[in-house]
Coordinates of N, CA and C in Angstrom, one line a residue:
X1 N 123.6 64.1 167.2 CA 124.7 64.6 168.0 C 124.2 64.7 169.4
X2 N 125.1 64.5 170.4 CA 124.8 64.6 171.8 C 124.9 66.0 172.4
X3 N 124.1 66.3 173.4 CA 124.2 67.5 174.1 C 124.4 67.2 175.6
X4 N 125.1 68.1 176.3 CA 125.3 68.0 177.7 C 123.9 68.1 178.4
X5 N 123.1 69.0 178.0 CA 121.8 69.2 178.6 C 120.8 69.7 177.5
X6 N 119.5 69.4 177.8 CA 118.5 70.0 177.0 C 117.6 70.8 177.9
X7 N 117.5 72.1 177.6 CA 116.7 73.0 178.4 C 115.5 73.6 177.7
X8 N 114.4 73.7 178.3 CA 113.2 74.3 177.8 C 113.0 75.7 178.4
X9 N 112.9 76.7 177.5 CA 112.8 78.1 178.0 C 111.7 78.8 177.3
X10 N 111.2 79.9 177.9 CA 110.2 80.7 177.3 C 110.2 82.1 177.9
X11 N 109.2 82.9 177.5 CA 109.1 84.2 178.0 C 107.9 84.4 178.9
X12 N 108.1 85.0 180.0 CA 107.0 85.2 180.9 C 106.0 86.2 180.4
X13 N 106.4 86.9 179.3 CA 105.5 87.9 178.7 C 104.8 87.3 177.4
X14 N 105.0 86.1 177.1 CA 104.5 85.5 175.9 C 103.4 84.5 176.2
X15 N 102.2 84.8 175.7 CA 101.0 83.9 176.1 C 101.2 82.5 175.7
X16 N 101.8 82.2 174.5 CA 102.0 80.8 174.2 C 103.0 80.1 175.1
X17 N 104.0 80.9 175.5 CA 105.0 80.3 176.5 C 104.3 80.0 177.8
X18 N 103.4 80.9 178.2 CA 102.7 80.6 179.5 C 101.8 79.4 179.4
X19 N 101.1 79.3 178.3 CA 100.2 78.1 178.1 C 101.0 76.8 177.9
X20 N 102.1 76.9 177.2 CA 102.9 75.7 177.0 C 103.6 75.3 178.3
X21 N 103.9 76.2 179.2 CA 104.4 75.9 180.5 C 103.4 75.1 181.3
X22 N 102.1 75.5 181.2 CA 101.0 74.8 181.9 C 100.8 73.4 181.3
X23 N 100.9 73.3 180.0 CA 100.7 72.0 179.3 C 101.8 71.1 179.7
X24 N 103.0 71.6 179.9 CA 104.2 70.7 180.2 C 104.3 70.5 181.7
X25 N 103.5 71.1 182.6 CA 103.6 70.9 184.0 C 103.5 69.5 184.4
X26 N 104.5 69.1 185.2 CA 104.6 67.7 185.7 C 105.4 66.8 184.8
X27 N 105.7 67.3 183.6 CA 106.5 66.5 182.7 C 107.9 67.1 182.5
X28 N 107.9 68.4 182.3 CA 109.1 69.2 182.0 C 109.1 70.5 182.7
X29 N 110.2 70.9 183.3 CA 110.4 72.2 183.8 C 110.7 73.2 182.7
X30 N 110.1 74.4 182.8 CA 110.3 75.5 181.8 C 110.9 76.7 182.6
X31 N 112.0 77.2 182.0 CA 112.6 78.4 182.6 C 112.0 79.6 181.9
X32 N 111.1 80.3 182.6 CA 110.5 81.5 182.0 C 111.3 82.7 182.3
X33 N 111.8 83.4 181.3 CA 112.6 84.6 181.5 C 111.7 85.9 181.3
X34 N 112.1 86.9 182.1 CA 111.4 88.1 182.1 C 111.9 89.0 180.9
X35 N 111.7 88.5 179.7 CA 112.3 89.2 178.5 C 111.4 88.8 177.3
X36 N 111.5 89.6 176.3 CA 110.8 89.3 175.1 C 111.3 88.0 174.5
X37 N 110.4 87.3 173.8 CA 110.8 86.0 173.2 C 111.9 86.1 172.2
X38 N 112.0 87.3 171.5 CA 113.1 87.4 170.5 C 114.4 88.0 171.1
X39 N 114.4 88.2 172.4 CA 115.6 88.6 173.1 C 116.1 87.6 174.1
X40 N 115.2 87.2 174.9 CA 115.5 86.2 176.0 C 116.8 86.6 176.8
X41 N 116.8 87.8 177.2 CA 117.9 88.3 178.0 C 118.1 87.4 179.3
X42 N 119.3 87.1 179.6 CA 119.6 86.2 180.8 C 119.8 84.8 180.4
X43 N 119.4 84.4 179.2 CA 119.6 83.0 178.8 C 121.0 82.6 178.8
X44 N 121.9 83.5 178.3 CA 123.3 83.2 178.2 C 123.9 82.8 179.6
X45 N 123.3 83.2 180.7 CA 123.8 83.0 182.0 C 123.5 81.6 182.5
X46 N 122.6 80.9 181.9 CA 122.1 79.6 182.4 C 122.4 78.4 181.5
X47 N 123.1 78.7 180.3 CA 123.4 77.7 179.4 C 124.8 77.7 179.0
X48 N 125.3 76.6 178.5 CA 126.7 76.5 177.9 C 126.6 76.1 176.4
X49 N 127.7 76.2 175.8 CA 127.7 76.0 174.3 C 127.2 74.6 173.9
X50 N 127.4 73.6 174.8 CA 126.9 72.2 174.4 C 125.5 71.9 174.9
X51 N 124.8 72.9 175.3 CA 123.4 72.7 175.7 C 122.5 72.9 174.5
X52 N 121.4 72.2 174.4 CA 120.4 72.4 173.5 C 119.3 73.2 174.1
X53 N 118.9 74.4 173.5 CA 117.9 75.2 174.1 C 116.6 75.0 173.2
X54 N 115.5 74.7 173.8 CA 114.3 74.5 173.1 C 113.3 75.6 173.6
X55 N 112.9 76.5 172.7 CA 112.1 77.7 173.1 C 110.6 77.4 172.8
X56 N 109.8 77.4 173.9 CA 108.4 77.3 173.8 C 107.8 78.6 173.4
X57 N 107.3 78.8 172.2 CA 107.0 80.2 171.8 C 105.7 80.3 170.9
X58 N 105.3 81.5 170.8 CA 104.2 81.8 169.8 C 104.8 82.1 168.5
X59 N 104.0 82.0 167.4 CA 104.3 82.4 166.1 C 103.3 83.5 165.7
X60 N 103.7 84.5 165.1 CA 102.7 85.6 164.8 C 102.9 86.0 163.3
X61 N 101.8 86.2 162.6 CA 101.8 86.6 161.2 C 100.5 87.5 161.0
X62 N 100.6 88.4 160.0 CA 99.5 89.2 159.7 C 98.3 88.5 159.2
X63 N 98.5 87.4 158.5 CA 97.4 86.6 157.9 C 96.7 85.8 159.0
X64 N 97.4 85.5 160.1 CA 96.8 84.7 161.2 C 96.5 83.3 160.9
X65 N 97.3 82.7 159.9 CA 97.0 81.3 159.5 C 97.4 80.4 160.7
X66 N 96.5 79.5 161.1 CA 96.9 78.5 162.1 C 98.1 77.7 161.7
X67 N 99.2 77.8 162.5 CA 100.4 77.2 162.1 C 101.1 76.5 163.3
X68 N 101.8 75.4 163.0 CA 102.7 74.7 163.9 C 104.0 74.7 163.3
X69 N 105.0 75.4 163.9 CA 106.3 75.6 163.2 C 107.5 75.4 164.0
X70 N 108.6 75.3 163.4 CA 109.9 75.2 164.1 C 111.0 75.9 163.2
X71 N 111.9 76.5 163.9 CA 113.0 77.1 163.2 C 114.1 77.5 164.2
X72 N 115.2 78.0 163.7 CA 116.3 78.6 164.5 C 116.4 80.1 164.2
X73 N 116.7 80.9 165.2 CA 116.7 82.3 165.0 C 118.0 82.8 164.3
X74 N 118.0 84.0 163.8 CA 119.2 84.7 163.2 C 118.7 85.8 162.3
X75 N 119.6 86.7 162.0 CA 119.3 87.8 161.1 C 120.4 87.8 160.0
X76 N 119.9 87.7 158.8 CA 120.7 87.8 157.6 C 121.1 89.3 157.4
X77 N 120.2 90.2 157.7 CA 120.4 91.6 157.6 C 120.2 92.4 158.9
X78 N 119.5 93.5 158.9 CA 119.2 94.3 160.1 C 118.5 93.5 161.1
X79 N 118.7 93.8 162.4 CA 118.1 93.2 163.5 C 116.8 93.9 163.8
X80 N 115.7 93.6 163.0 CA 114.4 94.3 163.2 C 113.6 93.7 164.3
X81 N 113.9 92.4 164.7 CA 113.1 91.7 165.7 C 114.0 91.0 166.6
X82 N 114.9 91.7 167.3 CA 115.8 91.1 168.3 C 117.0 90.5 167.6
X83 N 118.0 90.1 168.5 CA 119.2 89.6 168.0 C 120.2 90.7 167.5
X84 N 121.2 90.3 166.7 CA 122.2 91.2 166.2 C 122.2 91.1 164.7
X85 N 122.5 92.3 164.0 CA 122.5 92.3 162.6 C 123.5 91.3 162.0
X86 N 123.1 90.6 161.0 CA 124.1 89.7 160.2 C 124.6 88.6 161.0
X87 N 123.9 88.2 162.1 CA 124.4 87.1 162.9 C 123.4 86.0 163.1
X88 N 123.8 84.8 163.0 CA 122.9 83.6 163.1 C 123.2 82.8 164.3
X89 N 122.2 82.3 165.0 CA 122.4 81.4 166.1 C 122.8 80.0 165.6
X90 N 123.2 79.1 166.5 CA 123.5 77.8 166.0 C 122.3 77.0 165.8
X91 N 122.2 76.4 164.6 CA 121.0 75.7 164.2 C 121.3 74.2 164.4
X92 N 120.6 73.5 165.4 CA 120.7 72.1 165.6 C 119.8 71.4 164.6
X93 N 120.2 71.3 163.4 CA 119.4 70.9 162.3 C 118.6 69.7 162.5
X94 N 119.2 68.6 163.1 CA 118.4 67.4 163.2 C 117.2 67.5 164.2
X95 N 117.3 68.4 165.1 CA 116.2 68.6 166.1 C 115.2 69.6 165.5
X96 N 115.6 70.6 164.8 CA 114.6 71.5 164.1 C 113.8 70.6 163.1
X97 N 114.4 69.8 162.3 CA 113.7 69.0 161.3 C 112.8 68.0 162.0
X98 N 113.3 67.4 163.1 CA 112.6 66.4 163.8 C 111.3 67.0 164.4
X99 N 111.4 68.2 164.9 CA 110.3 68.9 165.4 C 109.1 69.1 164.4
X100 N 109.5 69.4 163.2 CA 108.6 69.6 162.1 C 107.9 68.2 161.8
X101 N 108.7 67.2 161.7 CA 108.2 65.9 161.4 C 107.2 65.4 162.5
X102 N 107.6 65.7 163.7 CA 106.7 65.2 164.8 C 105.4 66.0 164.8
X103 N 105.5 67.3 164.5 CA 104.2 68.0 164.4 C 103.3 67.4 163.3
X104 N 103.9 67.0 162.2 CA 103.2 66.4 161.1 C 102.6 65.0 161.5
X105 N 103.3 64.3 162.3 CA 102.8 63.0 162.8 C 101.6 63.2 163.7
X106 N 101.7 64.2 164.6 CA 100.6 64.5 165.5 C 99.4 65.0 164.8
X107 N 99.6 65.8 163.8 CA 98.5 66.3 163.0 C 97.7 65.1 162.3
X108 N 98.4 64.1 161.8 CA 97.8 63.0 161.2 C 96.9 62.2 162.2
X109 N 97.3 62.2 163.5 CA 96.6 61.4 164.5 C 95.5 62.2 165.2
X110 N 95.6 63.5 165.1 CA 94.7 64.3 166.0 C 93.8 65.2 165.1
X111 N 92.5 64.9 164.9 CA 91.6 65.6 164.1 C 91.5 67.1 164.4
X112 N 91.7 67.5 165.7 CA 91.6 68.8 166.1 C 92.7 69.7 165.5
X113 N 93.7 69.1 164.9 CA 94.8 69.9 164.3 C 94.7 70.0 162.8
X114 N 93.5 69.5 162.3 CA 93.4 69.5 160.8 C 93.5 70.9 160.2
X115 N 93.1 71.9 160.9 CA 93.1 73.2 160.3 C 94.5 73.9 160.4
X116 N 95.5 73.3 160.9 CA 96.8 73.9 161.1 C 97.8 73.5 160.0
X117 N 98.6 74.4 159.6 CA 99.7 74.2 158.6 C 100.9 73.8 159.4
X118 N 101.6 72.8 159.0 CA 102.9 72.4 159.6 C 104.0 72.9 158.7
X119 N 104.9 73.7 159.3 CA 105.9 74.5 158.4 C 107.3 74.4 159.1
X120 N 108.3 74.3 158.2 CA 109.6 74.6 158.6 C 109.9 76.0 158.2
X121 N 110.0 76.9 159.1 CA 110.3 78.3 158.8 C 111.7 78.6 158.5
X122 N 111.9 79.6 157.7 CA 113.3 80.1 157.4 C 113.9 80.7 158.7
X123 N 115.2 80.9 158.6 CA 115.9 81.6 159.7 C 115.4 83.0 159.8
X124 N 115.0 83.5 161.0 CA 114.6 84.9 161.2 C 114.5 85.2 162.7
X125 N 114.5 86.5 163.0 CA 114.4 87.2 164.3 C 115.5 86.7 165.3
X126 N 115.5 87.3 166.4 CA 116.5 87.0 167.5 C 115.9 85.9 168.4
X127 N 116.8 85.5 169.4 CA 118.1 86.0 169.7 C 119.2 85.4 168.9
X128 N 120.4 86.0 168.9 CA 121.5 85.5 168.2 C 122.6 84.9 169.1
X129 N 122.2 83.9 169.9 CA 123.1 83.3 170.8 C 124.0 82.3 170.2
X130 N 125.1 82.0 170.9 CA 126.1 81.0 170.5 C 125.8 79.6 170.9
X131 N 124.5 79.4 171.3 CA 124.1 78.0 171.7 C 123.2 77.4 170.7
X132 N 123.2 76.1 170.5 CA 122.1 75.5 169.6 C 120.7 75.8 170.2
X133 N 119.9 76.3 169.3 CA 118.5 76.7 169.8 C 117.5 76.4 168.7
X134 N 116.4 75.9 169.2 CA 115.2 75.6 168.3 C 114.0 76.2 168.9
X135 N 113.2 77.0 168.1 CA 112.0 77.5 168.5 C 110.9 76.5 168.1
X136 N 110.0 76.1 169.0 CA 108.8 75.3 168.7 C 107.6 76.2 168.9
X137 N 106.9 76.5 167.9 CA 105.9 77.6 167.9 C 104.5 77.1 167.5
X138 N 103.5 77.9 168.1 CA 102.1 77.8 167.8 C 101.7 79.2 167.3
X139 N 101.0 79.2 166.2 CA 100.6 80.5 165.6 C 99.3 80.4 164.9
X140 N 98.8 81.5 164.4 CA 99.6 82.7 164.3 C 98.9 83.9 164.9
X141 N 98.0 83.7 165.8 CA 97.3 84.8 166.5 C 96.9 84.3 167.9
X142 N 96.3 85.2 168.7 CA 95.9 84.9 170.0 C 95.0 83.7 170.1
X143 N 94.1 83.6 169.1 CA 93.2 82.5 169.1 C 93.9 81.1 169.1
X144 N 95.0 81.0 168.4 CA 95.7 79.7 168.4 C 96.6 79.6 169.7
X145 N 97.1 80.7 170.2 CA 97.9 80.7 171.4 C 97.0 80.2 172.6
X146 N 95.7 80.4 172.5 CA 94.8 79.9 173.5 C 94.1 78.5 173.2
X147 N 94.4 78.0 172.0 CA 93.9 76.7 171.6 C 94.7 75.6 172.3
X148 N 94.2 75.0 173.3 CA 94.9 74.0 174.1 C 95.2 72.8 173.3
X149 N 94.5 72.5 172.2 CA 94.8 71.3 171.4 C 96.2 71.6 170.7
X150 N 96.3 72.8 170.1 CA 97.6 73.1 169.5 C 98.7 73.3 170.5
X151 N 98.4 73.8 171.6 CA 99.4 74.0 172.7 C 99.9 72.6 173.2
X152 N 98.9 71.7 173.4 CA 99.3 70.3 173.8 C 100.2 69.7 172.7
X153 N 99.9 69.9 171.4 CA 100.7 69.3 170.4 C 102.1 69.9 170.5
X154 N 102.3 71.2 170.6 CA 103.6 71.7 170.8 C 104.4 71.2 172.0
X155 N 103.6 71.1 173.1 CA 104.2 70.5 174.3 C 104.7 69.1 174.1
X156 N 103.9 68.3 173.3 CA 104.3 66.9 173.0 C 105.5 66.9 172.1
X157 N 105.6 67.8 171.2 CA 106.8 67.9 170.4 C 108.1 68.2 171.2
X158 N 107.9 69.1 172.2 CA 109.0 69.5 173.1 C 109.5 68.2 173.8
X159 N 108.5 67.5 174.4 CA 108.9 66.3 175.2 C 109.6 65.3 174.2
X160 N 109.1 65.2 173.0 CA 109.7 64.3 172.0 C 111.1 64.7 171.8
X161 N 111.4 65.9 171.6 CA 112.8 66.4 171.4 C 113.7 66.1 172.6
X162 N 113.1 66.2 173.8 CA 114.0 65.9 175.0 C 114.4 64.5 175.0
X163 N 113.6 63.6 174.5 CA 113.9 62.1 174.4 C 114.6 61.7 173.2
X164 N 114.6 62.5 172.1 CA 115.0 62.1 170.8 C 116.6 62.2 170.7
X165 N 117.1 61.4 169.8 CA 118.5 61.5 169.4 C 118.6 61.3 167.9
X166 N 118.1 62.2 167.1 CA 118.0 62.1 165.7 C 119.3 62.0 165.0
X167 N 119.4 61.3 163.9 CA 120.6 61.2 163.1 C 120.3 61.5 161.6
X168 N 121.4 61.7 160.8 CA 121.2 61.9 159.4 C 122.0 63.0 158.8
X169 N 122.0 63.1 157.5 CA 122.8 64.1 156.8 C 122.0 65.4 156.9
X170 N 122.7 66.5 156.7 CA 122.1 67.9 156.9 C 122.4 68.7 155.7
X171 N 121.5 69.6 155.3 CA 121.7 70.6 154.3 C 121.3 72.0 154.7
X172 N 121.7 72.9 153.9 CA 121.2 74.3 154.0 C 120.1 74.6 153.0
X173 N 119.4 75.7 153.1 CA 118.4 76.0 152.1 C 118.6 77.5 151.7
X174 N 118.4 77.7 150.4 CA 118.5 79.1 149.8 C 117.3 79.3 148.9
X175 N 116.6 80.4 149.1 CA 115.5 80.8 148.3 C 114.1 80.5 148.8
X176 N 113.1 80.8 148.1 CA 111.7 80.5 148.5 C 111.1 81.6 149.4
X177 N 110.0 81.2 149.9 CA 109.2 82.1 150.8 C 109.5 81.8 152.3
X178 N 108.8 82.6 153.1 CA 109.1 82.5 154.6 C 108.7 81.1 155.1
X179 N 107.6 80.5 154.6 CA 107.2 79.2 155.2 C 107.8 78.1 154.4
X180 N 108.7 78.4 153.5 CA 109.6 77.4 152.8 C 108.8 76.1 152.4
X181 N 107.8 76.2 151.5 CA 107.0 75.0 151.2 C 107.9 73.9 150.6
X182 N 108.8 74.2 149.7 CA 109.6 73.1 149.1 C 110.5 72.5 150.1
X183 N 111.1 73.3 151.0 CA 112.0 72.7 152.0 C 111.2 72.0 153.1
X184 N 110.0 72.5 153.4 CA 109.1 71.7 154.3 C 108.8 70.4 153.8
X185 N 108.5 70.3 152.5 CA 108.1 69.1 151.8 C 109.3 68.1 151.9
X186 N 110.5 68.6 151.6 CA 111.6 67.7 151.6 C 111.9 67.3 153.1
X187 N 111.7 68.2 154.0 CA 111.9 67.8 155.4 C 111.0 66.7 155.8
X188 N 109.7 66.8 155.4 CA 108.8 65.7 155.8 C 109.1 64.4 155.0
X189 N 109.9 64.5 154.0 CA 110.4 63.3 153.3 C 111.6 62.7 153.9
X190 N 112.2 63.4 154.9 CA 113.4 62.9 155.6 C 114.6 63.7 155.5
X191 N 114.6 64.8 154.7 CA 115.8 65.7 154.6 C 115.9 66.6 155.8
X192 N 117.1 66.7 156.3 CA 117.3 67.6 157.5 C 117.9 68.9 157.1
X193 N 117.3 70.0 157.5 CA 117.7 71.4 157.2 C 118.3 72.2 158.3
X194 N 119.4 72.8 158.0 CA 119.9 73.8 158.9 C 119.4 75.2 158.6
X195 N 120.3 76.2 158.5 CA 119.8 77.5 158.2 C 119.2 77.6 156.8
X196 N 118.2 78.4 156.7 CA 117.5 78.7 155.4 C 117.5 80.2 155.2
X197 N 118.0 80.6 154.1 CA 118.0 82.0 153.7 C 116.9 82.2 152.6
X198 N 115.8 82.9 152.9 CA 114.7 83.1 151.9 C 115.0 84.1 150.8
X199 N 114.2 84.1 149.8 CA 114.4 85.1 148.7 C 114.4 86.5 149.2
X200 N 113.5 86.8 150.2 CA 113.4 88.2 150.6 C 114.7 88.7 151.4
X201 N 115.6 87.8 151.8 CA 116.8 88.2 152.4 C 118.0 88.0 151.5
X202 N 117.8 87.7 150.2 CA 118.8 87.3 149.3 C 119.8 88.5 149.0
X203 N 119.4 89.7 149.3 CA 120.4 90.8 149.1 C 121.5 90.7 150.2
X204 N 121.3 90.0 151.2 CA 122.3 89.9 152.3 C 123.1 88.6 152.1
X205 N 122.8 87.8 151.1 CA 123.5 86.5 151.0 C 124.7 86.7 150.1
X206 N 125.9 86.4 150.6 CA 127.1 86.3 149.9 C 127.9 85.1 150.4
X207 N 129.1 84.9 149.9 CA 129.9 83.7 150.3 C 130.1 83.7 151.8
X208 N 130.4 84.9 152.3 CA 130.7 85.0 153.8 C 129.5 84.6 154.6
X209 N 128.3 85.0 154.2 CA 127.1 84.6 154.9 C 126.7 83.2 154.7
X210 N 127.0 82.6 153.5 CA 126.7 81.2 153.3 C 127.7 80.4 154.2
X211 N 128.9 80.9 154.3 CA 129.8 80.2 155.2 C 129.4 80.2 156.6
X212 N 128.8 81.4 157.1 CA 128.3 81.5 158.4 C 127.1 80.5 158.6
X213 N 126.2 80.4 157.6 CA 125.1 79.5 157.6 C 125.6 78.1 157.9
X214 N 126.7 77.7 157.2 CA 127.3 76.3 157.3 C 127.9 76.2 158.7
X215 N 128.7 77.2 159.1 CA 129.4 77.0 160.4 C 128.5 77.0 161.6
X216 N 127.3 77.7 161.4 CA 126.4 77.8 162.5 C 125.3 76.7 162.4
X217 N 125.5 75.7 161.6 CA 124.6 74.6 161.5 C 125.3 73.4 162.1
X218 N 124.7 72.7 163.1 CA 125.2 71.5 163.7 C 124.3 70.3 163.4
X219 N 124.8 69.1 162.9 CA 126.1 68.9 162.5 C 126.4 69.6 161.2
X220 N 127.6 69.5 160.7 CA 128.1 70.2 159.5 C 127.3 69.8 158.3
X221 N 126.7 70.8 157.6 CA 125.9 70.4 156.4 C 126.8 69.9 155.2
X222 N 126.2 69.1 154.4 CA 126.9 68.6 153.2 C 126.5 69.1 151.9
X223 N 125.3 69.8 151.9 CA 124.7 70.2 150.6 C 123.9 71.5 150.8
X224 N 123.9 72.3 149.8 CA 123.0 73.5 149.8 C 121.9 73.2 148.8
X225 N 120.6 73.2 149.3 CA 119.4 73.0 148.5 C 119.0 74.4 148.0
X226 N 118.8 74.5 146.7 CA 118.4 75.8 146.1 C 117.0 75.7 145.6
X227 N 116.1 76.5 146.2 CA 114.7 76.6 145.6 C 114.8 77.3 144.3
X228 N 114.9 76.6 143.2 CA 115.3 77.2 141.9 C 114.4 78.3 141.4
X229 N 113.0 78.0 141.5 CA 112.1 79.1 141.1 C 112.0 80.2 142.1
X230 N 112.4 80.0 143.3 CA 112.3 81.0 144.4 C 113.6 81.7 144.7
X231 N 114.6 81.6 143.7 CA 115.9 82.3 143.9 C 116.2 83.1 142.6
X232 N 116.6 84.4 142.8 CA 116.9 85.2 141.6 C 117.9 84.6 140.7
X233 N 117.7 84.7 139.4 CA 118.5 84.0 138.4 C 120.0 84.1 138.6
X234 N 120.5 85.3 138.8 CA 122.0 85.5 138.9 C 122.5 84.8 140.2
X235 N 121.7 84.8 141.2 CA 122.1 84.2 142.5 C 122.3 82.7 142.5
X236 N 121.5 82.1 141.7 CA 121.6 80.6 141.6 C 123.0 80.1 141.3
X237 N 123.6 80.6 140.3 CA 124.9 80.2 139.9 C 126.0 80.6 140.9
X238 N 125.7 81.8 141.5 CA 126.7 82.3 142.5 C 126.7 81.3 143.7
X239 N 125.5 80.9 144.2 CA 125.4 80.0 145.3 C 126.0 78.7 145.0
X240 N 125.8 78.2 143.8 CA 126.5 77.0 143.3 C 128.0 77.1 143.4
X241 N 128.6 78.2 143.0 CA 130.0 78.5 143.0 C 130.5 78.6 144.4
X242 N 129.8 79.4 145.3 CA 130.2 79.5 146.7 C 130.2 78.2 147.4
X243 N 129.1 77.4 147.1 CA 129.0 76.1 147.8 C 130.2 75.2 147.4
X244 N 130.6 75.2 146.2 CA 131.8 74.4 145.8 C 133.0 74.9 146.5
X245 N 133.2 76.2 146.6 CA 134.4 76.7 147.2 C 134.4 76.4 148.7
X246 N 133.2 76.2 149.3 CA 133.1 75.9 150.7 C 133.1 74.3 151.0
X247 N 133.2 73.6 149.9 CA 133.2 72.1 150.0 C 131.9 71.5 150.2
X248 N 130.8 72.2 149.7 CA 129.5 71.8 149.8 C 128.9 71.4 148.4
X249 N 128.1 70.4 148.3 CA 127.4 70.1 147.1 C 126.2 71.2 147.0
X250 N 125.7 71.3 145.7 CA 124.6 72.2 145.5 C 123.6 71.4 144.7
X251 N 122.3 71.4 145.2 CA 121.2 70.7 144.5 C 120.0 71.7 144.4
X252 N 119.3 71.5 143.3 CA 118.1 72.4 143.1 C 116.9 71.6 143.4
X253 N 115.9 72.3 143.8 CA 114.6 71.6 144.1 C 113.5 72.5 143.7

């Protein structure tokens, strides 16, 4: 799908954003906002609904696993890390999925990235804006945020997205863990994913939330992929029923 503009933004308080801005210098301008990366206050003043927002960001985890990730923000439940409770941003699924695949292609070509995991993350944290938004992230600790090989890879993914015009069918994801190994695998095989609700957020998943996942995914999804082993037993059949009522196919993986 086409966008009026594609903008790259980051946080002036985020180390990875700062280093990505340096890595992109001379190729792409980055709008650094004086706000936390999960809030990005002021972003709504410089974008319109038909703009694609690419966020140059850090990824953080307790384990500190070196990671190259992409995802769209949103909260299925409480807003514990920015955004609004129960609200999802617009997921430009073709671009999120293409970012993951480009990370994987770069990892194959660059030995310095061998120690990094490439992941399609589930929907999480803020902001909850009404614009299509994709986070391109380097993680998961300060060591990686200062690793210029990883930073350059993320910068190259961002440049790739600015030039790309990906096409294809789109699906949603339900179940599994935060780093969505089954959905990441399918993404690398060519499947495009919009919003993904992990098992840990399944208490907040109902028909209304599944409908929001579909409505906030661009282009419109056609199927709901269910991580069968990673979804509570009773919820599997409920998701299948809700999907049918919403005009979506349901497939297990």
